[in-house]
Every structure is written in structure tokens, then in C-alpha cells.
mmCIF file of C-alpha atoms in Angstrom:
data_model
loop_
_atom_site.group_PDB
_atom_site.id
_atom_site.type_symbol
_atom_site.label_atom_id
_atom_site.label_comp_id
_atom_site.label_asym_id
_atom_site.label_seq_id
_atom_site.Cartn_x
_atom_site.Cartn_y
_atom_site.Cartn_z
ATOM 1 C CA UNK A 278 75.282 -15.015 -68.200
ATOM 2 C CA UNK A 279 73.265 -18.384 -66.855
ATOM 3 C CA UNK A 280 72.433 -18.497 -63.350
ATOM 4 C CA UNK A 281 71.795 -21.305 -61.079
ATOM 5 C CA UNK A 282 68.574 -21.804 -59.208
ATOM 6 C CA UNK A 283 70.349 -20.953 -56.019
ATOM 7 C CA UNK A 284 71.786 -17.452 -57.364
ATOM 8 C CA UNK A 285 68.225 -16.791 -58.969
ATOM 9 C CA UNK A 286 66.702 -17.490 -55.595
ATOM 10 C CA UNK A 287 69.284 -14.885 -53.970
ATOM 11 C CA UNK A 288 68.792 -12.261 -56.330
ATOM 12 C CA UNK A 289 65.070 -12.309 -56.064
ATOM 13 C CA UNK A 290 65.353 -12.388 -52.424
ATOM 14 C CA UNK A 291 67.620 -9.370 -52.215
ATOM 15 C CA UNK A 292 65.013 -7.264 -54.669
ATOM 16 C CA UNK A 293 62.430 -8.179 -52.364
ATOM 17 C CA UNK A 294 64.296 -7.141 -49.259
ATOM 18 C CA UNK A 295 65.401 -4.091 -50.983
ATOM 19 C CA UNK A 296 61.816 -3.542 -52.206
ATOM 20 C CA UNK A 297 60.046 -3.793 -48.880
ATOM 21 C CA UNK A 298 62.761 -1.979 -46.730
ATOM 22 C CA UNK A 299 62.235 1.325 -48.691
ATOM 23 C CA UNK A 300 58.306 0.834 -48.871
ATOM 24 C CA UNK A 301 57.918 0.400 -45.237
ATOM 25 C CA UNK A 302 60.449 3.094 -44.087
ATOM 26 C CA UNK A 303 59.547 5.836 -46.585
ATOM 27 C CA UNK A 304 56.614 7.380 -44.465
ATOM 28 C CA UNK A 305 58.792 7.469 -41.570
ATOM 29 C CA UNK A 306 61.576 8.864 -43.358
ATOM 30 C CA UNK A 307 59.489 11.659 -44.639
ATOM 31 C CA UNK A 308 58.006 12.440 -41.194
ATOM 32 C CA UNK A 309 61.913 12.643 -40.154
ATOM 33 C CA UNK A 310 63.241 14.432 -42.594
ATOM 34 C CA UNK A 311 60.349 17.164 -42.270
ATOM 35 C CA UNK A 312 60.597 17.537 -38.528
ATOM 36 C CA UNK A 313 64.617 18.122 -39.150
ATOM 37 C CA UNK A 314 63.975 20.615 -41.830
ATOM 38 C CA UNK A 315 61.336 22.679 -40.322
ATOM 39 C CA UNK A 316 60.633 22.043 -36.581
ATOM 40 C CA UNK A 317 62.802 23.251 -33.825
ATOM 41 C CA UNK A 318 62.492 21.303 -30.380
ATOM 42 C CA UNK A 319 64.935 20.278 -27.605
ATOM 43 C CA UNK A 320 67.407 17.633 -28.425
ATOM 44 C CA UNK A 321 67.067 18.073 -32.089
ATOM 45 C CA UNK A 322 70.922 17.833 -32.583
ATOM 46 C CA UNK A 323 70.983 14.686 -30.704
ATOM 47 C CA UNK A 324 67.917 13.226 -32.445
ATOM 48 C CA UNK A 325 69.641 14.090 -35.968
ATOM 49 C CA UNK A 326 72.749 12.413 -34.663
ATOM 50 C CA UNK A 327 70.568 9.180 -33.723
ATOM 51 C CA UNK A 328 68.995 9.298 -37.044
ATOM 52 C CA UNK A 329 72.252 9.125 -38.738
ATOM 53 C CA UNK A 330 73.962 6.878 -36.411
ATOM 54 C CA UNK A 331 73.749 3.604 -38.792
ATOM 55 C CA UNK A 332 76.126 5.783 -40.987
ATOM 56 C CA UNK A 333 78.958 5.700 -38.822
ATOM 57 C CA UNK A 334 78.369 2.467 -36.774
ATOM 58 C CA UNK A 335 79.909 -0.879 -38.086
ATOM 59 C CA UNK A 336 77.106 -2.598 -39.509
ATOM 60 C CA UNK A 337 77.737 -5.917 -37.211
ATOM 61 C CA UNK A 338 76.864 -3.459 -34.342
ATOM 62 C CA UNK A 339 73.657 -2.509 -35.820
ATOM 63 C CA UNK A 340 72.581 -5.982 -36.452
ATOM 64 C CA UNK A 341 73.472 -7.056 -32.914
ATOM 65 C CA UNK A 342 71.302 -4.446 -31.455
ATOM 66 C CA UNK A 343 68.728 -5.356 -33.805
ATOM 67 C CA UNK A 344 68.879 -8.986 -32.683
ATOM 68 C CA UNK A 345 68.578 -7.784 -28.997
ATOM 69 C CA UNK A 346 65.666 -5.907 -29.401
ATOM 70 C CA UNK A 347 63.638 -7.760 -32.138
ATOM 71 C CA UNK A 348 65.058 -11.217 -31.397
ATOM 72 C CA UNK A 349 61.992 -13.573 -30.157
ATOM 73 C CA UNK A 350 63.215 -12.662 -26.177
ATOM 74 C CA UNK A 351 63.536 -9.271 -26.787
ATOM 75 C CA UNK A 352 61.412 -6.192 -25.637
ATOM 76 C CA UNK A 353 60.091 -5.399 -29.215
ATOM 77 C CA UNK A 354 60.261 -9.202 -30.786
ATOM 78 C CA UNK A 355 58.647 -10.766 -27.959
ATOM 79 C CA UNK A 356 55.615 -8.403 -28.165
ATOM 80 C CA UNK A 357 55.564 -8.830 -31.952
ATOM 81 C CA UNK A 358 55.188 -12.538 -31.461
ATOM 82 C CA UNK A 359 52.998 -12.785 -28.556
ATOM 83 C CA UNK A 360 50.520 -9.982 -29.554
ATOM 84 C CA UNK A 361 50.640 -10.172 -33.443
ATOM 85 C CA UNK A 362 52.181 -13.680 -34.288
ATOM 86 C CA UNK A 363 55.010 -11.556 -36.197
ATOM 87 C CA UNK A 364 58.615 -13.045 -36.190
ATOM 88 C CA UNK A 365 61.490 -11.161 -37.875
ATOM 89 C CA UNK A 366 64.566 -12.803 -36.252
ATOM 90 C CA UNK A 367 66.200 -15.214 -38.749
ATOM 91 C CA UNK A 368 63.280 -14.413 -41.354
ATOM 92 C CA UNK A 369 63.454 -12.428 -44.628
ATOM 93 C CA UNK A 370 61.379 -9.758 -42.840
ATOM 94 C CA UNK A 371 64.270 -9.304 -40.438
ATOM 95 C CA UNK A 372 66.533 -8.932 -43.184
ATOM 96 C CA UNK A 373 64.284 -6.143 -44.819
ATOM 97 C CA UNK A 374 64.216 -4.303 -41.179
ATOM 98 C CA UNK A 375 68.262 -4.483 -41.165
ATOM 99 C CA UNK A 376 68.254 -3.077 -44.835
ATOM 100 C CA UNK A 377 65.699 -0.361 -43.889
ATOM 101 C CA UNK A 378 67.780 0.675 -40.715
ATOM 102 C CA UNK A 379 70.971 0.736 -42.553
ATOM 103 C CA UNK A 380 69.409 2.926 -45.657
ATOM 104 C CA UNK A 381 67.067 4.829 -43.682
ATOM 105 C CA UNK A 382 69.897 7.660 -42.936
ATOM 106 C CA UNK A 383 70.423 8.003 -46.630
ATOM 107 C CA UNK A 384 66.762 8.384 -47.555
ATOM 108 C CA UNK A 385 66.255 10.870 -44.627
ATOM 109 C CA UNK A 386 69.127 13.216 -45.748
ATOM 110 C CA UNK A 387 68.062 13.300 -49.177
ATOM 111 C CA UNK A 388 64.437 14.144 -48.370
ATOM 112 C CA UNK A 389 65.504 16.682 -45.985
ATOM 113 C CA UNK A 390 67.775 18.546 -48.282
ATOM 114 C CA UNK A 391 64.874 18.832 -50.683
ATOM 115 C CA UNK A 392 62.469 19.928 -47.952
ATOM 116 C CA UNK A 393 65.023 22.737 -47.171
ATOM 117 C CA UNK A 394 64.997 24.010 -50.738
ATOM 118 C CA UNK A 395 61.005 24.550 -50.895
ATOM 119 C CA UNK A 396 60.164 28.115 -51.245
ATOM 120 C CA UNK A 397 57.903 28.774 -48.202
ATOM 121 C CA UNK A 398 56.423 31.648 -49.986
ATOM 122 C CA UNK A 399 54.429 29.018 -51.943
ATOM 123 C CA UNK A 400 53.324 27.310 -48.924
ATOM 124 C CA UNK A 401 52.237 30.928 -47.565
ATOM 125 C CA UNK A 402 50.085 31.441 -50.505
ATOM 126 C CA UNK A 403 48.483 28.222 -50.244
ATOM 127 C CA UNK A 404 47.629 28.930 -46.562
ATOM 128 C CA UNK A 405 46.518 32.177 -47.603
ATOM 129 C CA UNK A 406 44.033 30.647 -50.006
ATOM 130 C CA UNK A 407 42.555 28.783 -47.207
ATOM 131 C CA UNK A 408 44.664 25.469 -47.274
ATOM 132 C CA UNK A 409 45.189 23.680 -44.148
ATOM 133 C CA UNK A 410 48.714 22.566 -42.559
ATOM 134 C CA UNK A 411 48.146 19.003 -44.002
ATOM 135 C CA UNK A 412 46.643 20.012 -47.273
ATOM 136 C CA UNK A 413 49.904 22.409 -47.743
ATOM 137 C CA UNK A 414 52.078 19.409 -46.858
ATOM 138 C CA UNK A 415 50.204 17.245 -49.411
ATOM 139 C CA UNK A 416 49.711 19.669 -52.323
ATOM 140 C CA UNK A 417 52.489 21.890 -52.264
ATOM 141 C CA UNK A 418 55.462 20.816 -50.059
ATOM 142 C CA UNK A 419 55.652 17.099 -50.895
ATOM 143 C CA UNK A 420 55.324 17.622 -54.587
ATOM 144 C CA UNK A 421 58.084 20.330 -54.792
ATOM 145 C CA UNK A 422 60.276 17.909 -52.625
ATOM 146 C CA UNK A 423 59.690 15.193 -55.017
ATOM 147 C CA UNK A 424 63.251 14.869 -56.614
ATOM 148 C CA UNK A 425 64.502 14.301 -53.137
ATOM 149 C CA UNK A 426 62.263 11.650 -52.104
ATOM 150 C CA UNK A 427 63.107 9.869 -55.217
ATOM 151 C CA UNK A 428 66.801 10.270 -54.766
ATOM 152 C CA UNK A 429 66.503 8.964 -51.209
ATOM 153 C CA UNK A 430 64.161 6.079 -52.071
ATOM 154 C CA UNK A 431 66.508 4.804 -54.871
ATOM 155 C CA UNK A 432 69.593 5.329 -52.725
ATOM 156 C CA UNK A 433 68.295 3.353 -49.835
ATOM 157 C CA UNK A 434 67.243 0.521 -51.991
ATOM 158 C CA UNK A 435 70.870 0.482 -53.747
ATOM 159 C CA UNK A 436 72.021 0.313 -49.899
ATOM 160 C CA UNK A 437 69.385 -2.624 -49.203
ATOM 161 C CA UNK A 438 70.812 -4.514 -52.044
ATOM 162 C CA UNK A 439 74.240 -4.266 -50.579
ATOM 163 C CA UNK A 440 73.427 -4.914 -47.023
ATOM 164 C CA UNK A 441 75.702 -7.409 -45.331
ATOM 165 C CA UNK A 442 76.923 -6.990 -41.797
ATOM 166 C CA UNK A 443 73.655 -5.995 -40.223
ATOM 167 C CA UNK A 444 71.752 -8.868 -41.991
ATOM 168 C CA UNK A 445 74.184 -11.644 -41.289
ATOM 169 C CA UNK A 446 74.418 -10.714 -37.712
ATOM 170 C CA UNK A 447 70.472 -10.181 -36.933
ATOM 171 C CA UNK A 448 69.129 -12.857 -39.372
ATOM 172 C CA UNK A 449 71.984 -15.131 -40.207
ATOM 173 C CA UNK A 450 72.831 -16.802 -43.800
ATOM 174 C CA UNK A 451 69.724 -18.937 -44.273
ATOM 175 C CA UNK A 452 69.511 -20.239 -47.793
ATOM 176 C CA UNK A 453 66.010 -19.541 -49.375
ATOM 177 C CA UNK A 454 65.049 -17.551 -46.266
ATOM 178 C CA UNK A 455 67.775 -14.777 -45.607
ATOM 179 C CA UNK A 456 70.697 -15.335 -47.949
ATOM 180 C CA UNK A 457 70.464 -12.435 -50.039
ATOM 181 C CA UNK A 458 73.000 -11.384 -52.902
ATOM 182 C CA UNK A 459 75.956 -10.260 -50.528
ATOM 183 C CA UNK A 460 75.394 -13.349 -48.424
ATOM 184 C CA UNK A 461 75.543 -15.816 -51.366
ATOM 185 C CA UNK A 462 78.451 -14.081 -52.736
ATOM 186 C CA UNK A 463 80.492 -14.562 -49.134
ATOM 187 C CA UNK A 464 79.297 -18.055 -49.292
ATOM 188 C CA UNK A 465 80.607 -18.576 -52.485
ATOM 189 C CA UNK A 466 83.980 -17.101 -51.442
ATOM 190 C CA UNK A 467 84.383 -19.587 -48.402
ATOM 191 C CA UNK A 468 83.628 -22.914 -50.744
ATOM 192 C CA UNK A 469 85.995 -24.500 -53.251
ATOM 193 C CA UNK A 470 85.150 -23.747 -56.785
ATOM 194 C CA UNK A 471 82.888 -20.698 -55.958
ATOM 195 C CA UNK A 472 85.054 -18.196 -57.616
ATOM 196 C CA UNK A 473 82.825 -18.083 -60.945
ATOM 197 C CA UNK A 474 79.116 -17.937 -59.077
ATOM 198 C CA UNK A 475 81.009 -15.363 -56.674
ATOM 199 C CA UNK A 476 82.200 -13.124 -59.643
ATOM 200 C CA UNK A 477 78.768 -13.616 -61.488
ATOM 201 C CA UNK A 478 76.701 -12.500 -58.712
ATOM 202 C CA UNK A 479 79.231 -9.507 -58.013
ATOM 203 C CA UNK A 480 78.780 -8.302 -61.680
ATOM 204 C CA UNK A 481 75.085 -8.630 -61.258
ATOM 205 C CA UNK A 482 75.139 -6.370 -57.749
ATOM 206 C CA UNK A 483 77.305 -3.791 -59.739
ATOM 207 C CA UNK A 484 74.917 -3.670 -62.385
ATOM 208 C CA UNK A 485 71.929 -3.136 -60.277
ATOM 209 C CA UNK A 486 73.773 -0.523 -58.406
ATOM 210 C CA UNK A 487 74.357 1.456 -61.229
ATOM 211 C CA UNK A 488 71.077 0.921 -62.756
ATOM 212 C CA UNK A 489 69.513 2.668 -59.575
ATOM 213 C CA UNK A 490 71.900 5.304 -59.436
ATOM 214 C CA UNK A 491 71.173 5.988 -63.197
ATOM 215 C CA UNK A 492 67.469 5.699 -62.568
ATOM 216 C CA UNK A 493 67.622 8.050 -59.713
ATOM 217 C CA UNK A 494 69.415 10.707 -61.768
ATOM 218 C CA UNK A 495 66.863 10.244 -64.687
ATOM 219 C CA UNK A 496 63.826 10.711 -62.307
ATOM 220 C CA UNK A 497 65.089 13.408 -60.742
ATOM 221 C CA UNK A 498 65.605 15.263 -63.571
ATOM 222 C CA UNK A 499 62.347 14.584 -65.096
ATOM 223 C CA UNK A 500 60.894 15.615 -61.717
ATOM 224 C CA UNK A 501 62.459 18.730 -61.675
ATOM 225 C CA UNK A 502 61.722 19.715 -65.179
ATOM 226 C CA UNK A 503 57.944 18.968 -64.303
ATOM 227 C CA UNK A 504 58.106 21.161 -61.125
ATOM 228 C CA UNK A 505 60.664 23.966 -62.102
ATOM 229 C CA UNK A 506 60.269 24.055 -65.881
ATOM 230 C CA UNK A 507 62.793 23.420 -68.551
ATOM 231 C CA UNK A 508 65.477 25.566 -66.901
ATOM 232 C CA UNK A 509 65.643 22.825 -64.215
ATOM 233 C CA UNK A 510 68.285 21.096 -66.123
ATOM 234 C CA UNK A 511 70.469 23.798 -66.452
ATOM 235 C CA UNK A 512 70.074 24.689 -62.603
ATOM 236 C CA UNK A 513 71.361 21.196 -62.077
#
């Protein structure tokens, strides 16, 4: 299967966007997941629903609100441009932001479920030995939640690879800048003789998604064996 330069460009941009969307959103996802798993505070149910809202909203709606907020004249976008010189609307960074927002609930959900399964007796034992709250989190809680973190990262990565609606609404479909794999497929379906490249890119998208899911399962099993021992596979 030989790809044209334009197809290689779209593929590379998709991988770049998905990678940065996961990398930037991971710390926030871990913090939000931990708060939802352990903390009790007023409005927790509403906060939980807001975090997971991108899962049920049409992606175009998410992209529209991102455009309003992060556009060059938006409340956030204007501050980023005036104070930091950062522009995300109609840039690949905006595509990464859209992918991160759409994949964020998947990451939070996986990490939260993992935090909820951590044995609190182990955390209590570490505290008894003199470890502070941050040390307990870094040396006990987070390592034990590693399978969920890995799952969340790869699910969010796969979601970022397939993001279309929020991306095209927020950053448009600009060749070399925001035309990711799904947008390239859409573009090829709209032009004559575009069936072959659209099929090629669709097969690549399927292969990448399957690879991400397979890698997630492999890494989770390895992390589980390292944490829980050889019987982890039997429990799964």
C-alpha cells in the first residue's frame, strides 16, 4: 500500500494531534478522576455530568463552543493570543484541543474506575509509616491505578485519531495544518476518483484503532501482573 504525500501528511498530523491531546490532558484527567473517586463535595454529581458531557453531545456542538471560547475574539482565545501569543483556532493545536476534549471523558472514566479499586488499607499502611498524602499518592495510589491510566490514555488516543465533528467545526479542514485522517477521508469522498485514497485511509484508521486497543490490553495485563502477581491474569 503506497500512500501519496498528502495522505502521509494527514496520517502524520493525526498521530501528532492524538499524541499531544493525550499528553496535555493526562495530568488534568488524573486529578479529576481522583477527585471523583475519593472526594465528596457539593455539586459532585453535576461536575461528574459536565466532565462526561462530550460523550453525549454532538461533536459539532463541542466544536462550536470551542470556537466561541478559544477563537481569536473569544474570552479564552483572545487572552492566549494577547498575553502568550498562542493561537489555537484553525491551527493543529486547536485540533489537538478538540481531540483532547472529546477523549477526556474516556480517560477520566478509566482512571477513576482504577482509583476506586485501589485497596485503601495499603494507603493507610503507607501513611502509618510516615508518608505524606502526596507521597502516598505518588508511591502507592498512582502505581496501583496504572492499568486504568494506561487504558484511559490509549482509549483517548484512539478517540483522538478518529475525531471529526469537533475538529472540522473548530479548526476547519486546512491541508497541512488541520486536515487529520478523518478529515482527509471526508475530503476524498467529496471529489471524483477519491474512492481509492478514501478506502486506503479508512483501512489505515481501522488498523491504528485496532493496534491501540490491542496495545492497551497487552500493557494493562503486564501492569496488572507487575502489581498483583501471576494471578492477575486469572482475575481478568
